[in-house]
Short mmCIF file of N, CA, C and O in Angstrom, two decimals:
data_model
loop_
_atom_site.label_atom_id
_atom_site.label_comp_id
_atom_site.label_asym_id
_atom_site.label_seq_id
_atom_site.Cartn_x
_atom_site.Cartn_y
_atom_site.Cartn_z
N MET G 1 228.06 -115.51 70.94
CA MET G 1 229.13 -116.26 71.58
C MET G 1 229.60 -117.35 70.62
O MET G 1 228.81 -117.98 69.95
N LYS G 2 230.88 -117.58 70.58
CA LYS G 2 231.44 -118.60 69.70
C LYS G 2 231.18 -119.99 70.26
O LYS G 2 231.22 -120.19 71.48
N LEU G 3 230.95 -120.94 69.35
CA LEU G 3 230.69 -122.31 69.76
C LEU G 3 231.85 -122.87 70.58
O LEU G 3 231.63 -123.53 71.60
N LEU G 4 233.08 -122.59 70.17
CA LEU G 4 234.24 -123.09 70.91
C LEU G 4 234.27 -122.58 72.34
O LEU G 4 234.58 -123.33 73.27
N ASP G 5 233.91 -121.32 72.55
CA ASP G 5 233.85 -120.78 73.90
C ASP G 5 232.79 -121.50 74.72
O ASP G 5 233.00 -121.82 75.89
N THR G 6 231.64 -121.75 74.11
CA THR G 6 230.56 -122.46 74.79
C THR G 6 230.99 -123.86 75.15
O THR G 6 230.76 -124.33 76.26
N VAL G 7 231.63 -124.55 74.21
CA VAL G 7 232.11 -125.92 74.46
C VAL G 7 233.14 -125.91 75.59
O VAL G 7 233.07 -126.74 76.50
N SER G 8 234.09 -124.97 75.55
CA SER G 8 235.13 -124.92 76.59
C SER G 8 234.52 -124.73 77.97
O SER G 8 234.91 -125.40 78.92
N ARG G 9 233.57 -123.81 78.08
CA ARG G 9 232.93 -123.59 79.38
C ARG G 9 232.13 -124.80 79.83
O ARG G 9 232.16 -125.18 80.99
N GLN G 10 231.43 -125.44 78.89
CA GLN G 10 230.63 -126.62 79.23
C GLN G 10 231.53 -127.77 79.67
O GLN G 10 231.24 -128.44 80.65
N VAL G 11 232.61 -128.00 78.94
CA VAL G 11 233.56 -129.06 79.32
C VAL G 11 234.12 -128.77 80.70
O VAL G 11 234.19 -129.66 81.56
N GLY G 12 234.51 -127.53 80.94
CA GLY G 12 235.05 -127.16 82.25
C GLY G 12 234.07 -127.44 83.37
O GLY G 12 234.42 -128.02 84.40
N ARG G 13 232.82 -127.04 83.17
CA ARG G 13 231.79 -127.28 84.21
C ARG G 13 231.57 -128.76 84.45
O ARG G 13 231.48 -129.21 85.59
N GLU G 14 231.45 -129.52 83.35
CA GLU G 14 231.20 -130.95 83.49
C GLU G 14 232.35 -131.67 84.18
O GLU G 14 232.13 -132.50 85.06
N LEU G 15 233.57 -131.35 83.78
CA LEU G 15 234.71 -132.02 84.40
C LEU G 15 234.88 -131.60 85.85
O LEU G 15 235.24 -132.42 86.70
N GLN G 16 234.58 -130.35 86.17
CA GLN G 16 234.63 -129.91 87.56
C GLN G 16 233.60 -130.68 88.39
O GLN G 16 233.90 -131.15 89.49
N GLN G 17 232.40 -130.82 87.86
CA GLN G 17 231.35 -131.57 88.58
C GLN G 17 231.76 -133.02 88.79
O GLN G 17 231.57 -133.57 89.87
N ARG G 18 232.34 -133.62 87.76
CA ARG G 18 232.77 -135.03 87.90
C ARG G 18 233.92 -135.15 88.89
O ARG G 18 233.98 -136.10 89.66
N ARG G 19 234.84 -134.19 88.86
CA ARG G 19 235.96 -134.21 89.82
C ARG G 19 235.42 -134.15 91.23
O ARG G 19 235.81 -134.93 92.10
N LYS G 20 234.49 -133.22 91.48
CA LYS G 20 233.92 -133.07 92.81
C LYS G 20 233.12 -134.31 93.22
O LYS G 20 233.19 -134.73 94.37
N ALA G 21 232.38 -134.88 92.28
CA ALA G 21 231.59 -136.09 92.57
C ALA G 21 232.49 -137.26 92.98
O ALA G 21 232.09 -138.10 93.78
N GLN G 22 233.69 -137.29 92.43
CA GLN G 22 234.65 -138.34 92.78
C GLN G 22 235.45 -138.01 94.03
O GLN G 22 236.27 -138.80 94.47
N GLY G 23 235.22 -136.82 94.58
CA GLY G 23 235.92 -136.42 95.79
C GLY G 23 237.39 -136.08 95.58
O GLY G 23 238.19 -136.20 96.50
N VAL G 24 237.73 -135.65 94.38
CA VAL G 24 239.11 -135.31 94.06
C VAL G 24 239.26 -133.79 94.11
O VAL G 24 238.47 -133.07 93.52
N ASP G 25 240.28 -133.30 94.83
CA ASP G 25 240.46 -131.85 94.87
C ASP G 25 241.33 -131.39 93.70
O ASP G 25 241.95 -132.19 93.01
N VAL G 26 241.32 -130.09 93.47
CA VAL G 26 242.01 -129.51 92.33
C VAL G 26 243.50 -129.83 92.36
O VAL G 26 244.09 -130.19 91.34
N THR G 27 244.11 -129.72 93.51
CA THR G 27 245.56 -129.96 93.63
C THR G 27 245.91 -131.40 93.26
O THR G 27 246.87 -131.64 92.52
N ALA G 28 245.13 -132.36 93.75
CA ALA G 28 245.40 -133.77 93.46
C ALA G 28 245.23 -134.08 91.97
O ALA G 28 246.05 -134.78 91.37
N LEU G 29 244.16 -133.56 91.38
CA LEU G 29 243.93 -133.83 89.96
C LEU G 29 244.99 -133.15 89.11
O LEU G 29 245.49 -133.73 88.14
N ALA G 30 245.37 -131.93 89.46
CA ALA G 30 246.42 -131.23 88.72
C ALA G 30 247.71 -132.04 88.75
O ALA G 30 248.40 -132.17 87.72
N ALA G 31 248.04 -132.62 89.89
CA ALA G 31 249.25 -133.44 90.00
C ALA G 31 249.14 -134.68 89.11
O ALA G 31 250.12 -135.07 88.46
N ARG G 32 247.97 -135.31 89.07
CA ARG G 32 247.77 -136.48 88.21
C ARG G 32 247.98 -136.15 86.75
O ARG G 32 248.52 -136.95 85.99
N ILE G 33 247.51 -134.98 86.35
CA ILE G 33 247.58 -134.57 84.95
C ILE G 33 248.96 -134.02 84.60
O ILE G 33 249.41 -134.11 83.47
N GLY G 34 249.63 -133.44 85.61
CA GLY G 34 250.95 -132.86 85.38
C GLY G 34 250.90 -131.38 85.02
O GLY G 34 251.73 -130.89 84.27
N VAL G 35 249.88 -130.69 85.55
CA VAL G 35 249.76 -129.24 85.35
C VAL G 35 249.66 -128.58 86.71
O VAL G 35 249.45 -129.24 87.72
N SER G 36 249.77 -127.26 86.73
CA SER G 36 249.66 -126.55 88.00
C SER G 36 248.20 -126.47 88.44
O SER G 36 247.28 -126.62 87.63
N ARG G 37 248.01 -126.22 89.72
CA ARG G 37 246.67 -126.05 90.27
C ARG G 37 245.96 -124.88 89.58
O ARG G 37 244.79 -124.96 89.25
N ASN G 38 246.69 -123.78 89.34
CA ASN G 38 246.11 -122.62 88.67
C ASN G 38 245.68 -122.93 87.24
O ASN G 38 244.65 -122.43 86.78
N THR G 39 246.45 -123.76 86.55
CA THR G 39 246.08 -124.15 85.18
C THR G 39 244.77 -124.92 85.21
O THR G 39 243.85 -124.64 84.43
N LEU G 40 244.66 -125.89 86.10
CA LEU G 40 243.43 -126.67 86.19
C LEU G 40 242.25 -125.79 86.59
O LEU G 40 241.15 -125.92 86.05
N TRP G 41 242.48 -124.86 87.48
CA TRP G 41 241.43 -123.92 87.89
C TRP G 41 240.93 -123.14 86.67
O TRP G 41 239.73 -122.98 86.49
N ARG G 42 241.84 -122.66 85.82
CA ARG G 42 241.44 -121.93 84.60
C ARG G 42 240.68 -122.84 83.66
O ARG G 42 239.68 -122.44 83.07
N TRP G 43 241.14 -124.09 83.50
CA TRP G 43 240.45 -125.03 82.61
C TRP G 43 239.02 -125.27 83.08
O TRP G 43 238.11 -125.37 82.27
N GLU G 44 238.84 -125.37 84.39
CA GLU G 44 237.50 -125.60 84.91
C GLU G 44 236.57 -124.42 84.63
O GLU G 44 235.37 -124.55 84.70
N ARG G 45 237.12 -123.30 84.31
CA ARG G 45 236.33 -122.12 83.95
C ARG G 45 236.29 -121.91 82.44
O ARG G 45 235.82 -120.89 81.95
N GLY G 46 236.81 -122.92 81.70
CA GLY G 46 236.74 -122.88 80.25
C GLY G 46 237.75 -121.99 79.58
O GLY G 46 237.57 -121.57 78.45
N ARG G 47 238.84 -121.71 80.26
CA ARG G 47 239.85 -120.79 79.72
C ARG G 47 241.13 -121.52 79.33
O ARG G 47 241.74 -122.18 80.17
N GLY G 48 241.53 -121.36 78.09
CA GLY G 48 242.84 -121.84 77.64
C GLY G 48 243.07 -123.33 77.71
O GLY G 48 244.19 -123.77 77.97
N ILE G 49 242.05 -124.12 77.46
CA ILE G 49 242.22 -125.57 77.52
C ILE G 49 242.79 -126.05 76.19
O ILE G 49 242.13 -125.95 75.16
N PRO G 50 244.02 -126.59 76.19
CA PRO G 50 244.55 -127.14 74.94
C PRO G 50 243.84 -128.44 74.62
O PRO G 50 243.31 -129.11 75.51
N LEU G 51 243.79 -128.81 73.36
CA LEU G 51 243.09 -130.02 72.96
C LEU G 51 243.55 -131.24 73.75
O LEU G 51 242.73 -132.01 74.24
N GLU G 52 244.86 -131.38 73.91
CA GLU G 52 245.36 -132.55 74.66
C GLU G 52 244.96 -132.48 76.13
O GLU G 52 244.85 -133.49 76.81
N GLY G 53 244.71 -131.26 76.63
CA GLY G 53 244.27 -131.09 78.01
C GLY G 53 242.94 -131.78 78.28
O GLY G 53 242.73 -132.34 79.35
N TYR G 54 242.03 -131.74 77.30
CA TYR G 54 240.74 -132.43 77.47
C TYR G 54 240.97 -133.92 77.70
O TYR G 54 240.36 -134.53 78.57
N ALA G 55 241.85 -134.50 76.89
CA ALA G 55 242.11 -135.94 77.01
C ALA G 55 242.77 -136.28 78.34
O ALA G 55 242.38 -137.24 79.01
N TRP G 56 243.78 -135.50 78.74
CA TRP G 56 244.46 -135.77 80.01
C TRP G 56 243.48 -135.71 81.16
O TRP G 56 243.48 -136.56 82.07
N TRP G 57 242.66 -134.69 81.14
CA TRP G 57 241.70 -134.43 82.21
C TRP G 57 240.66 -135.54 82.29
O TRP G 57 240.40 -136.08 83.36
N ALA G 58 240.09 -135.88 81.16
CA ALA G 58 239.07 -136.93 81.14
C ALA G 58 239.66 -138.26 81.59
O ALA G 58 239.07 -138.97 82.42
N GLN G 59 240.82 -138.61 81.08
CA GLN G 59 241.45 -139.88 81.45
C GLN G 59 241.79 -139.93 82.93
O GLN G 59 241.63 -140.97 83.57
N ALA G 60 242.22 -138.82 83.50
CA ALA G 60 242.55 -138.78 84.93
C ALA G 60 241.32 -139.03 85.79
O ALA G 60 241.43 -139.49 86.92
N LEU G 61 240.14 -138.73 85.23
CA LEU G 61 238.88 -138.97 85.95
C LEU G 61 238.22 -140.28 85.54
O LEU G 61 237.09 -140.56 85.93
N GLY G 62 238.92 -141.07 84.70
CA GLY G 62 238.38 -142.36 84.28
C GLY G 62 237.28 -142.26 83.25
O GLY G 62 236.42 -143.14 83.17
N LEU G 63 237.30 -141.21 82.43
CA LEU G 63 236.27 -141.00 81.41
C LEU G 63 236.85 -141.24 80.03
O LEU G 63 238.04 -141.09 79.82
N ALA G 64 235.99 -141.57 79.07
CA ALA G 64 236.41 -141.71 77.68
C ALA G 64 236.38 -140.32 77.05
O ALA G 64 235.31 -139.74 76.90
N PRO G 65 237.55 -139.75 76.70
CA PRO G 65 237.59 -138.38 76.20
C PRO G 65 236.70 -138.14 74.98
O PRO G 65 236.00 -137.13 74.91
N GLY G 66 236.69 -139.05 74.04
CA GLY G 66 235.88 -138.87 72.83
C GLY G 66 234.40 -138.80 73.14
O GLY G 66 233.68 -137.93 72.63
N ASP G 67 233.93 -139.71 73.97
CA ASP G 67 232.51 -139.72 74.34
C ASP G 67 232.13 -138.46 75.09
O ASP G 67 231.09 -137.85 74.86
N MET G 68 233.00 -138.05 76.02
CA MET G 68 232.73 -136.86 76.82
C MET G 68 232.69 -135.62 75.94
O MET G 68 231.77 -134.80 76.06
N LEU G 69 233.62 -135.49 75.01
CA LEU G 69 233.65 -134.32 74.15
C LEU G 69 232.47 -134.31 73.18
O LEU G 69 231.88 -133.26 72.91
N ALA G 70 232.08 -135.48 72.66
CA ALA G 70 230.94 -135.54 71.74
C ALA G 70 229.66 -135.10 72.44
O ALA G 70 228.87 -134.32 71.89
N GLU G 71 229.46 -135.55 73.65
CA GLU G 71 228.27 -135.17 74.41
C GLU G 71 228.30 -133.68 74.74
O GLU G 71 227.28 -132.98 74.65
N THR G 72 229.44 -133.18 75.11
CA THR G 72 229.57 -131.76 75.44
C THR G 72 229.32 -130.90 74.20
O THR G 72 228.64 -129.88 74.28
N LEU G 73 229.86 -131.31 73.06
CA LEU G 73 229.64 -130.56 71.83
C LEU G 73 228.16 -130.54 71.48
O LEU G 73 227.61 -129.51 71.09
N ARG G 74 227.48 -131.66 71.63
CA ARG G 74 226.05 -131.73 71.35
C ARG G 74 225.29 -130.75 72.23
O ARG G 74 224.46 -129.98 71.75
N ARG G 75 225.61 -130.73 73.52
CA ARG G 75 224.92 -129.82 74.43
C ARG G 75 225.22 -128.36 74.10
O ARG G 75 224.34 -127.51 74.18
N ALA G 76 226.47 -128.08 73.74
CA ALA G 76 226.83 -126.71 73.40
C ALA G 76 226.10 -126.25 72.14
O ALA G 76 225.64 -125.11 72.06
N GLN G 77 225.97 -127.14 71.16
CA GLN G 77 225.25 -126.79 69.94
C GLN G 77 223.78 -126.51 70.25
O GLN G 77 223.19 -125.58 69.71
N GLU G 78 223.21 -127.31 71.12
CA GLU G 78 221.82 -127.09 71.52
C GLU G 78 221.68 -125.72 72.19
O GLU G 78 220.75 -124.98 71.92
N HIS G 79 222.62 -125.41 73.03
CA HIS G 79 222.60 -124.12 73.73
C HIS G 79 222.71 -122.97 72.74
O HIS G 79 221.98 -121.99 72.84
N GLU G 80 223.64 -123.09 71.79
CA GLU G 80 223.85 -122.04 70.80
C GLU G 80 222.62 -121.84 69.92
O GLU G 80 222.30 -120.72 69.56
N HIS G 81 221.95 -122.93 69.58
CA HIS G 81 220.82 -122.85 68.65
C HIS G 81 219.48 -122.85 69.36
O HIS G 81 218.45 -122.73 68.70
N GLY G 82 219.48 -123.00 70.67
CA GLY G 82 218.23 -123.02 71.42
C GLY G 82 217.35 -124.19 71.06
O GLY G 82 216.13 -124.10 71.11
N THR G 83 217.97 -125.32 70.71
CA THR G 83 217.21 -126.51 70.32
C THR G 83 217.58 -127.68 71.19
O THR G 83 218.60 -127.68 71.87
N ARG G 84 216.76 -128.68 71.11
CA ARG G 84 217.01 -129.94 71.81
C ARG G 84 216.97 -131.06 70.79
O ARG G 84 216.02 -131.21 70.06
N HIS G 85 218.05 -131.85 70.73
CA HIS G 85 218.10 -133.00 69.85
C HIS G 85 218.22 -134.24 70.72
O HIS G 85 218.89 -134.21 71.75
N THR G 86 217.63 -135.30 70.28
CA THR G 86 217.72 -136.53 71.07
C THR G 86 218.83 -137.43 70.59
O THR G 86 219.22 -138.35 71.27
N HIS G 87 219.37 -137.16 69.37
CA HIS G 87 220.42 -138.02 68.85
C HIS G 87 221.34 -137.22 67.96
O HIS G 87 220.89 -136.40 67.17
N VAL G 88 222.63 -137.50 68.06
CA VAL G 88 223.62 -136.90 67.16
C VAL G 88 224.42 -138.03 66.54
O VAL G 88 224.96 -138.87 67.25
N ASP G 89 224.48 -138.04 65.22
CA ASP G 89 225.27 -139.07 64.53
C ASP G 89 226.74 -138.79 64.71
O ASP G 89 227.16 -137.63 64.68
N PRO G 90 227.54 -139.86 64.92
CA PRO G 90 228.99 -139.66 65.08
C PRO G 90 229.64 -139.14 63.82
O PRO G 90 229.19 -139.16 62.78
#
């Protein structure tokens, strides 16, 4: 599996979990971001997320996009390599 695919799916899962934890439904968040409900649904499944989409999505949920993506990339790399790291240098 490609690292980018793993990252996309991981980002989608994490953002979906955060959206649900904040009590925001797909339709409301899609409206905040300015995309269709179906687009957001696909993004939550890790499909076709444009780079700027990560930032829009994270910001709409009150998250720092860079921090969120760095953490997600670290987790995806661990998954790909079957390793656990406690620290990743920026």
